[in-house]
Amino acid sequence: MRTSNRAALAAALGVVALGGAGLAQDRPESILPPGFGDPAPAPRATASPRAAPAVPGAVPTPDVAGAIVQPLPSDTPSPLPTPSATPSPVDPMALAAYEMPPFARRSLNSVGIGNGIAPDAFGGADGMYVEQLMRRMAAPLPSRWLSIALRRALVSRLDTPRHLNGADFAAERAWLLLRMGESMAARAVVQQVDNRNYTPKLYQVALNAMLAAGDPAGLCPLAEGGLAVTGEGAWALARPVCTTLAGNPAAARQTLASVRRRRIAPTFDIRLAEKVMGAAGGRQAVTVEWTDADRLTPWRFGLATATGVAIPDDFYAAVGPQLTGWRALSPSIPVKDRVTIAEQAAAQGVLSNVALVDLYGAVAMADDAPAGAAATASDLRTAYADPDPAARASALRQLWGSTPAYGRLVLTARAAVRQPAAANNADADRLVASMLSAGLDRTAQRWAGLVPVGGQAWALLALADPDGGRRYAFGDVESYGGGELRQRFLFAGLAGLGRLPAAEIERGAESLAIPIGVQNSWTRALDRAVAENQPGTVLVLAGIGMQTGAWRGVPAAYLYRIVAALRAVGLEGEARMIAAEAVARA
């Protein structure tokens, strides 16, 4: 592609982006973590504060005294076994000249950024209870839209629940965000706590958050306190890196020599630290050989990405799916490498339609873009910018293929908006699903009345309708021809949104064998959170109710409960998108 063409593609994509089959389980409790349901699944082994949990697929190695950092988070890691409210030890006399005056300090009573959800979203919930819920949640979740809603809630400025230290609450939120793949959001949350208020748990989570974001410089304000409070070797190894970044390479080399003599860290990790120091201090280049490493850890991911060291694919294959999000969000990883996993990240809720389109715009400008990505970028330009609707439709079909992955629907969402709504359009199902993947619900409603009743687009529009004025009967659900699992999800969504009369809900539940009245610890906790109007607790419990890797593992009865609960606490928009997503992705 000539330079002029690449520039035109990038410009076109940028302008358009800114505008505009398993069944429900017989024992649905089985997808819940221990403590929710009867019987509970066997608990997973968790690590002690200083012992690293095993990374799936990693090669076992002998224990190393003072291992610098735990491996990448598993489904249910715990930064520390119990919360601690112990503040960082400070010498008031020594530091008084450098501390902010009292009026400028941030309170631990409310921590976060933005207003994605009300500050009192957890209401009167006990903080220890909320913390345990977050820690139990396996992530990433199967639902893109629940992940988006949960991210907005976890990042928001929230009142600290009772019986919980505000710094520990921030740590627990950031730890869940890391497991969801939200590295940048996790970093933002830990940075909302003043250094003097850090607890041991927040130091540990902040270490992982900075590394997940590929930001070793973010460790520098915390390194001295982190080492003093936790004694973890990672902070000792961070000190020479930070000393170099502060412009004192000679002192940094002495500190690093001390670290090497004390055998605090593996040689490979020291080499990565030297790589950062060499880049910052202008010294000779440092060569890093991955044959010297046994696995991928946050330290290795963070320093490798920060210095442009490519990580072999087999190391990525041995870690959890949250790495997809970390990689997709990292500006230090070349575009040609990020584009290969960006659509997976979008399906997880980490990347938006606009971010995906921008990424392919960058691909169009790159000289070394993979052929497949360059072809996708070319088709995407046609789908967004060609003046001929037929040409745009043809490009969309090329992008979707025979069975489009959900991330590809996210990619084409605003291109789908440009297609004129018309009856008998063979692409209507995919066009509507694509628009709803990006939350373009009102735009998608242009197709209402033009698509056949009982079809896929009709079902999605019935669930996503932002006005919700129409009521349905169970006969409408029976007329839907999307298959048994999707039919169950359609029923659960319509019932949870209040778009089926009570008598029709009972009739449909019996006909489809969906135990909507099932009672267990999880349903009782959800009912209690709704009764006490705690949208934050409801969102966390909704995630607890989706402890499965794919939508087919989510019981329809649980989908009904989740949608109804979200709607009851004022999150109807999120409830509609989750219900529509369930039918689209089942």
PDB file of C-alpha atoms in Angstrom, residues 101-290:
ATOM      1  CA  PRO A 101       0.037  20.180  53.771  1.00  0.00           C
ATOM      2  CA  PRO A 102      -2.987  18.512  55.378  1.00  0.00           C
ATOM      3  CA  PHE A 103      -5.522  20.221  53.125  1.00  0.00           C
ATOM      4  CA  ALA A 104      -3.838  18.787  50.003  1.00  0.00           C
ATOM      5  CA  ARG A 105      -3.768  15.196  51.194  1.00  0.00           C
ATOM      6  CA  ARG A 106      -6.271  12.723  49.834  1.00  0.00           C
ATOM      7  CA  SER A 107      -8.639  11.013  52.211  1.00  0.00           C
ATOM      8  CA  LEU A 108      -8.958   7.246  52.397  1.00  0.00           C
ATOM      9  CA  ASN A 109     -12.687   7.648  52.964  1.00  0.00           C
ATOM     10  CA  SER A 110     -13.203   7.979  49.207  1.00  0.00           C
ATOM     11  CA  VAL A 111     -10.747   6.667  46.614  1.00  0.00           C
ATOM     12  CA  GLY A 112     -10.936   6.538  42.819  1.00  0.00           C
ATOM     13  CA  ILE A 113     -11.402   8.649  39.723  1.00  0.00           C
ATOM     14  CA  GLY A 114     -14.457   9.652  37.725  1.00  0.00           C
ATOM     15  CA  ASN A 115     -18.119   9.056  38.414  1.00  0.00           C
ATOM     16  CA  GLY A 116     -18.985   5.884  36.532  1.00  0.00           C
ATOM     17  CA  ILE A 117     -21.132   4.864  39.488  1.00  0.00           C
ATOM     18  CA  ALA A 118     -22.393   6.619  42.620  1.00  0.00           C
ATOM     19  CA  PRO A 119     -19.833   6.987  45.450  1.00  0.00           C
ATOM     20  CA  ASP A 120     -22.130   5.075  47.816  1.00  0.00           C
ATOM     21  CA  ALA A 121     -22.519   2.165  45.381  1.00  0.00           C
ATOM     22  CA  PHE A 122     -21.690  -0.326  48.136  1.00  0.00           C
ATOM     23  CA  GLY A 123     -24.021   1.353  50.618  1.00  0.00           C
ATOM     24  CA  GLY A 124     -23.884  -0.164  54.063  1.00  0.00           C
ATOM     25  CA  ALA A 125     -22.219  -3.397  52.912  1.00  0.00           C
ATOM     26  CA  ASP A 126     -19.504  -4.700  55.210  1.00  0.00           C
ATOM     27  CA  GLY A 127     -16.084  -4.023  53.734  1.00  0.00           C
ATOM     28  CA  MET A 128     -14.683  -7.435  54.592  1.00  0.00           C
ATOM     29  CA  TYR A 129     -17.602  -9.038  52.771  1.00  0.00           C
ATOM     30  CA  VAL A 130     -17.091  -6.865  49.672  1.00  0.00           C
ATOM     31  CA  GLU A 131     -13.379  -7.606  49.717  1.00  0.00           C
ATOM     32  CA  GLN A 132     -13.970 -11.356  49.839  1.00  0.00           C
ATOM     33  CA  LEU A 133     -16.417 -11.151  46.929  1.00  0.00           C
ATOM     34  CA  MET A 134     -13.863  -9.363  44.785  1.00  0.00           C
ATOM     35  CA  ARG A 135     -11.131 -11.803  45.739  1.00  0.00           C
ATOM     36  CA  ARG A 136     -13.316 -14.819  44.887  1.00  0.00           C
ATOM     37  CA  MET A 137     -14.133 -13.644  41.384  1.00  0.00           C
ATOM     38  CA  ALA A 138     -12.518 -15.520  38.500  1.00  0.00           C
ATOM     39  CA  ALA A 139     -11.653 -13.212  35.614  1.00  0.00           C
ATOM     40  CA  PRO A 140     -11.846 -12.417  32.755  1.00  0.00           C
ATOM     41  CA  LEU A 141     -15.623 -12.783  32.626  1.00  0.00           C
ATOM     42  CA  PRO A 142     -17.502 -14.221  29.647  1.00  0.00           C
ATOM     43  CA  SER A 143     -19.511 -11.001  29.238  1.00  0.00           C
ATOM     44  CA  ARG A 144     -17.945  -7.993  27.546  1.00  0.00           C
ATOM     45  CA  TRP A 145     -20.653  -5.691  28.858  1.00  0.00           C
ATOM     46  CA  LEU A 146     -20.527  -6.875  32.452  1.00  0.00           C
ATOM     47  CA  SER A 147     -16.755  -6.409  32.331  1.00  0.00           C
ATOM     48  CA  ILE A 148     -17.194  -2.851  31.060  1.00  0.00           C
ATOM     49  CA  ALA A 149     -19.728  -2.045  33.781  1.00  0.00           C
ATOM     50  CA  LEU A 150     -17.539  -3.582  36.466  1.00  0.00           C
ATOM     51  CA  ARG A 151     -14.465  -1.682  35.277  1.00  0.00           C
ATOM     52  CA  ARG A 152     -16.354   1.619  35.427  1.00  0.00           C
ATOM     53  CA  ALA A 153     -17.487   0.837  38.949  1.00  0.00           C
ATOM     54  CA  LEU A 154     -14.084  -0.278  40.229  1.00  0.00           C
ATOM     55  CA  VAL A 155     -12.309   2.799  38.869  1.00  0.00           C
ATOM     56  CA  SER A 156     -14.898   5.288  40.144  1.00  0.00           C
ATOM     57  CA  ARG A 157     -14.443   7.361  43.262  1.00  0.00           C
ATOM     58  CA  LEU A 158     -16.084   5.132  45.850  1.00  0.00           C
ATOM     59  CA  ASP A 159     -16.770   5.556  49.531  1.00  0.00           C
ATOM     60  CA  THR A 160     -14.741   3.043  51.502  1.00  0.00           C
ATOM     61  CA  PRO A 161     -17.070   0.430  53.026  1.00  0.00           C
ATOM     62  CA  ARG A 162     -17.120   0.052  56.788  1.00  0.00           C
ATOM     63  CA  HIS A 163     -14.551  -2.177  58.493  1.00  0.00           C
ATOM     64  CA  LEU A 164     -12.109  -1.745  55.617  1.00  0.00           C
ATOM     65  CA  ASN A 165      -9.041   0.427  55.183  1.00  0.00           C
ATOM     66  CA  GLY A 166      -9.339   2.679  52.128  1.00  0.00           C
ATOM     67  CA  ALA A 167      -5.899   1.732  50.819  1.00  0.00           C
ATOM     68  CA  ASP A 168      -6.723  -1.972  51.095  1.00  0.00           C
ATOM     69  CA  PHE A 169     -10.033  -1.343  49.312  1.00  0.00           C
ATOM     70  CA  ALA A 170      -8.141   0.334  46.475  1.00  0.00           C
ATOM     71  CA  ALA A 171      -5.746  -2.621  46.385  1.00  0.00           C
ATOM     72  CA  GLU A 172      -8.548  -5.165  46.126  1.00  0.00           C
ATOM     73  CA  ARG A 173     -10.199  -3.218  43.323  1.00  0.00           C
ATOM     74  CA  ALA A 174      -6.926  -2.880  41.423  1.00  0.00           C
ATOM     75  CA  TRP A 175      -6.160  -6.574  41.891  1.00  0.00           C
ATOM     76  CA  LEU A 176      -9.501  -7.529  40.334  1.00  0.00           C
ATOM     77  CA  LEU A 177      -8.895  -5.084  37.484  1.00  0.00           C
ATOM     78  CA  LEU A 178      -5.539  -6.729  36.797  1.00  0.00           C
ATOM     79  CA  ARG A 179      -7.201 -10.130  36.596  1.00  0.00           C
ATOM     80  CA  MET A 180      -9.722  -8.657  34.170  1.00  0.00           C
ATOM     81  CA  GLY A 181      -6.873  -7.483  31.916  1.00  0.00           C
ATOM     82  CA  GLU A 182      -7.350  -3.808  32.844  1.00  0.00           C
ATOM     83  CA  SER A 183      -3.748  -2.854  33.542  1.00  0.00           C
ATOM     84  CA  MET A 184      -4.131   0.893  32.957  1.00  0.00           C
ATOM     85  CA  ALA A 185      -7.251   1.125  35.114  1.00  0.00           C
ATOM     86  CA  ALA A 186      -5.504  -0.783  37.901  1.00  0.00           C
ATOM     87  CA  ARG A 187      -2.569   1.609  37.803  1.00  0.00           C
ATOM     88  CA  ALA A 188      -4.928   4.582  37.926  1.00  0.00           C
ATOM     89  CA  VAL A 189      -6.647   3.244  41.049  1.00  0.00           C
ATOM     90  CA  VAL A 190      -3.473   2.596  43.063  1.00  0.00           C
ATOM     91  CA  GLN A 191      -2.180   6.048  42.145  1.00  0.00           C
ATOM     92  CA  GLN A 192      -5.186   7.633  43.859  1.00  0.00           C
ATOM     93  CA  VAL A 193      -3.757   6.817  47.287  1.00  0.00           C
ATOM     94  CA  ASP A 194      -1.084   9.050  48.816  1.00  0.00           C
ATOM     95  CA  ASN A 195       2.221   7.255  49.335  1.00  0.00           C
ATOM     96  CA  ARG A 196       2.154   7.826  53.079  1.00  0.00           C
ATOM     97  CA  ASN A 197      -1.081   5.810  53.316  1.00  0.00           C
ATOM     98  CA  TYR A 198       0.115   2.685  51.506  1.00  0.00           C
ATOM     99  CA  THR A 199      -0.438  -0.642  53.238  1.00  0.00           C
ATOM    100  CA  PRO A 200       1.527  -3.862  52.608  1.00  0.00           C
ATOM    101  CA  LYS A 201      -1.230  -5.143  50.354  1.00  0.00           C
ATOM    102  CA  LEU A 202      -1.387  -1.944  48.314  1.00  0.00           C
ATOM    103  CA  TYR A 203       2.389  -2.012  47.865  1.00  0.00           C
ATOM    104  CA  GLN A 204       2.159  -5.524  46.438  1.00  0.00           C
ATOM    105  CA  VAL A 205      -0.748  -4.748  44.128  1.00  0.00           C
ATOM    106  CA  ALA A 206       0.812  -1.452  43.019  1.00  0.00           C
ATOM    107  CA  LEU A 207       3.980  -3.364  42.097  1.00  0.00           C
ATOM    108  CA  ASN A 208       1.956  -5.659  39.838  1.00  0.00           C
ATOM    109  CA  ALA A 209      -0.093  -2.771  38.426  1.00  0.00           C
ATOM    110  CA  MET A 210       2.951  -0.705  37.413  1.00  0.00           C
ATOM    111  CA  LEU A 211       4.582  -3.723  35.810  1.00  0.00           C
ATOM    112  CA  ALA A 212       1.397  -4.769  34.017  1.00  0.00           C
ATOM    113  CA  ALA A 213       1.231  -1.250  32.569  1.00  0.00           C
ATOM    114  CA  GLY A 214       4.878  -1.475  31.469  1.00  0.00           C
ATOM    115  CA  ASP A 215       5.727   1.482  33.704  1.00  0.00           C
ATOM    116  CA  PRO A 216       8.866   0.787  35.786  1.00  0.00           C
ATOM    117  CA  ALA A 217       9.185   4.512  36.502  1.00  0.00           C
ATOM    118  CA  GLY A 218       5.882   4.272  38.372  1.00  0.00           C
ATOM    119  CA  LEU A 219       7.654   2.121  40.965  1.00  0.00           C
ATOM    120  CA  CYS A 220      10.077   4.895  41.918  1.00  0.00           C
ATOM    121  CA  PRO A 221       7.925   6.928  44.333  1.00  0.00           C
ATOM    122  CA  LEU A 222       7.095   3.679  46.134  1.00  0.00           C
ATOM    123  CA  ALA A 223      10.376   1.760  46.081  1.00  0.00           C
ATOM    124  CA  GLU A 224      11.829   2.849  49.432  1.00  0.00           C
ATOM    125  CA  GLY A 225       8.577   2.431  51.315  1.00  0.00           C
ATOM    126  CA  GLY A 226       7.754  -0.809  49.541  1.00  0.00           C
ATOM    127  CA  LEU A 227      11.078  -2.339  50.531  1.00  0.00           C
ATOM    128  CA  ALA A 228      10.809  -1.126  54.122  1.00  0.00           C
ATOM    129  CA  VAL A 229       7.237  -2.341  54.607  1.00  0.00           C
ATOM    130  CA  THR A 230       7.187  -5.595  52.655  1.00  0.00           C
ATOM    131  CA  GLY A 231      10.819  -6.632  52.382  1.00  0.00           C
ATOM    132  CA  GLU A 232      10.100  -8.000  48.911  1.00  0.00           C
ATOM    133  CA  GLY A 233      13.079  -8.411  46.630  1.00  0.00           C
ATOM    134  CA  ALA A 234      11.324  -6.709  43.742  1.00  0.00           C
ATOM    135  CA  TRP A 235      11.513  -3.396  45.546  1.00  0.00           C
ATOM    136  CA  ALA A 236      15.240  -3.902  46.194  1.00  0.00           C
ATOM    137  CA  LEU A 237      15.781  -4.530  42.497  1.00  0.00           C
ATOM    138  CA  ALA A 238      13.647  -1.511  41.612  1.00  0.00           C
ATOM    139  CA  ARG A 239      15.893   0.818  43.603  1.00  0.00           C
ATOM    140  CA  PRO A 240      18.893   0.804  41.201  1.00  0.00           C
ATOM    141  CA  VAL A 241      16.512   1.200  38.281  1.00  0.00           C
ATOM    142  CA  CYS A 242      14.949   4.244  39.913  1.00  0.00           C
ATOM    143  CA  THR A 243      18.321   5.658  40.909  1.00  0.00           C
ATOM    144  CA  THR A 244      19.365   5.501  37.269  1.00  0.00           C
ATOM    145  CA  LEU A 245      16.134   7.140  36.134  1.00  0.00           C
ATOM    146  CA  ALA A 246      16.829   9.906  38.674  1.00  0.00           C
ATOM    147  CA  GLY A 247      20.140  10.609  36.929  1.00  0.00           C
ATOM    148  CA  ASN A 248      22.659   8.918  39.221  1.00  0.00           C
ATOM    149  CA  PRO A 249      23.916   5.872  37.295  1.00  0.00           C
ATOM    150  CA  ALA A 250      27.089   5.455  39.377  1.00  0.00           C
ATOM    151  CA  ALA A 251      25.148   5.009  42.621  1.00  0.00           C
ATOM    152  CA  ALA A 252      22.698   2.778  40.796  1.00  0.00           C
ATOM    153  CA  ARG A 253      25.481   0.416  39.712  1.00  0.00           C
ATOM    154  CA  GLN A 254      26.668   0.109  43.287  1.00  0.00           C
ATOM    155  CA  THR A 255      23.153  -0.672  44.492  1.00  0.00           C
ATOM    156  CA  LEU A 256      22.700  -3.254  41.757  1.00  0.00           C
ATOM    157  CA  ALA A 257      25.990  -4.892  42.698  1.00  0.00           C
ATOM    158  CA  SER A 258      24.701  -5.225  46.259  1.00  0.00           C
ATOM    159  CA  VAL A 259      21.504  -6.838  44.987  1.00  0.00           C
ATOM    160  CA  ARG A 260      23.527  -9.284  42.906  1.00  0.00           C
ATOM    161  CA  ARG A 261      25.742 -10.243  45.873  1.00  0.00           C
ATOM    162  CA  ARG A 262      22.718 -10.885  48.093  1.00  0.00           C
ATOM    163  CA  ARG A 263      21.156 -13.197  45.472  1.00  0.00           C
ATOM    164  CA  ILE A 264      17.799 -11.458  45.812  1.00  0.00           C
ATOM    165  CA  ALA A 265      16.717 -12.074  42.240  1.00  0.00           C
ATOM    166  CA  PRO A 266      17.383 -14.481  39.374  1.00  0.00           C
ATOM    167  CA  THR A 267      20.088 -13.449  36.923  1.00  0.00           C
ATOM    168  CA  PHE A 268      17.529 -12.995  34.141  1.00  0.00           C
ATOM    169  CA  ASP A 269      15.606 -10.425  36.182  1.00  0.00           C
ATOM    170  CA  ILE A 270      18.795  -8.558  36.981  1.00  0.00           C
ATOM    171  CA  ARG A 271      19.615  -8.464  33.272  1.00  0.00           C
ATOM    172  CA  LEU A 272      16.231  -6.856  32.587  1.00  0.00           C
ATOM    173  CA  ALA A 273      16.929  -4.259  35.272  1.00  0.00           C
ATOM    174  CA  GLU A 274      20.298  -3.587  33.611  1.00  0.00           C
ATOM    175  CA  LYS A 275      18.476  -3.214  30.303  1.00  0.00           C
ATOM    176  CA  VAL A 276      16.346  -0.399  31.749  1.00  0.00           C
ATOM    177  CA  MET A 277      19.363   1.190  33.413  1.00  0.00           C
ATOM    178  CA  GLY A 278      21.340   1.021  30.187  1.00  0.00           C
ATOM    179  CA  ALA A 279      18.542   2.672  28.243  1.00  0.00           C
ATOM    180  CA  ALA A 280      18.161   5.416  30.848  1.00  0.00           C
ATOM    181  CA  GLY A 281      21.853   5.942  31.581  1.00  0.00           C
ATOM    182  CA  GLY A 282      23.180   5.827  28.046  1.00  0.00           C
ATOM    183  CA  ARG A 283      25.485   2.888  28.696  1.00  0.00           C
ATOM    184  CA  GLN A 284      26.185  -0.050  26.422  1.00  0.00           C
ATOM    185  CA  ALA A 285      23.302  -2.178  25.204  1.00  0.00           C
ATOM    186  CA  VAL A 286      22.303  -5.193  27.297  1.00  0.00           C
ATOM    187  CA  THR A 287      21.314  -8.396  25.548  1.00  0.00           C
ATOM    188  CA  VAL A 288      18.435 -10.400  27.038  1.00  0.00           C
ATOM    189  CA  GLU A 289      18.059 -14.065  26.094  1.00  0.00           C
ATOM    190  CA  TRP A 290      14.730 -15.694  26.955  1.00  0.00           C
TER     191      TRP A 290
END
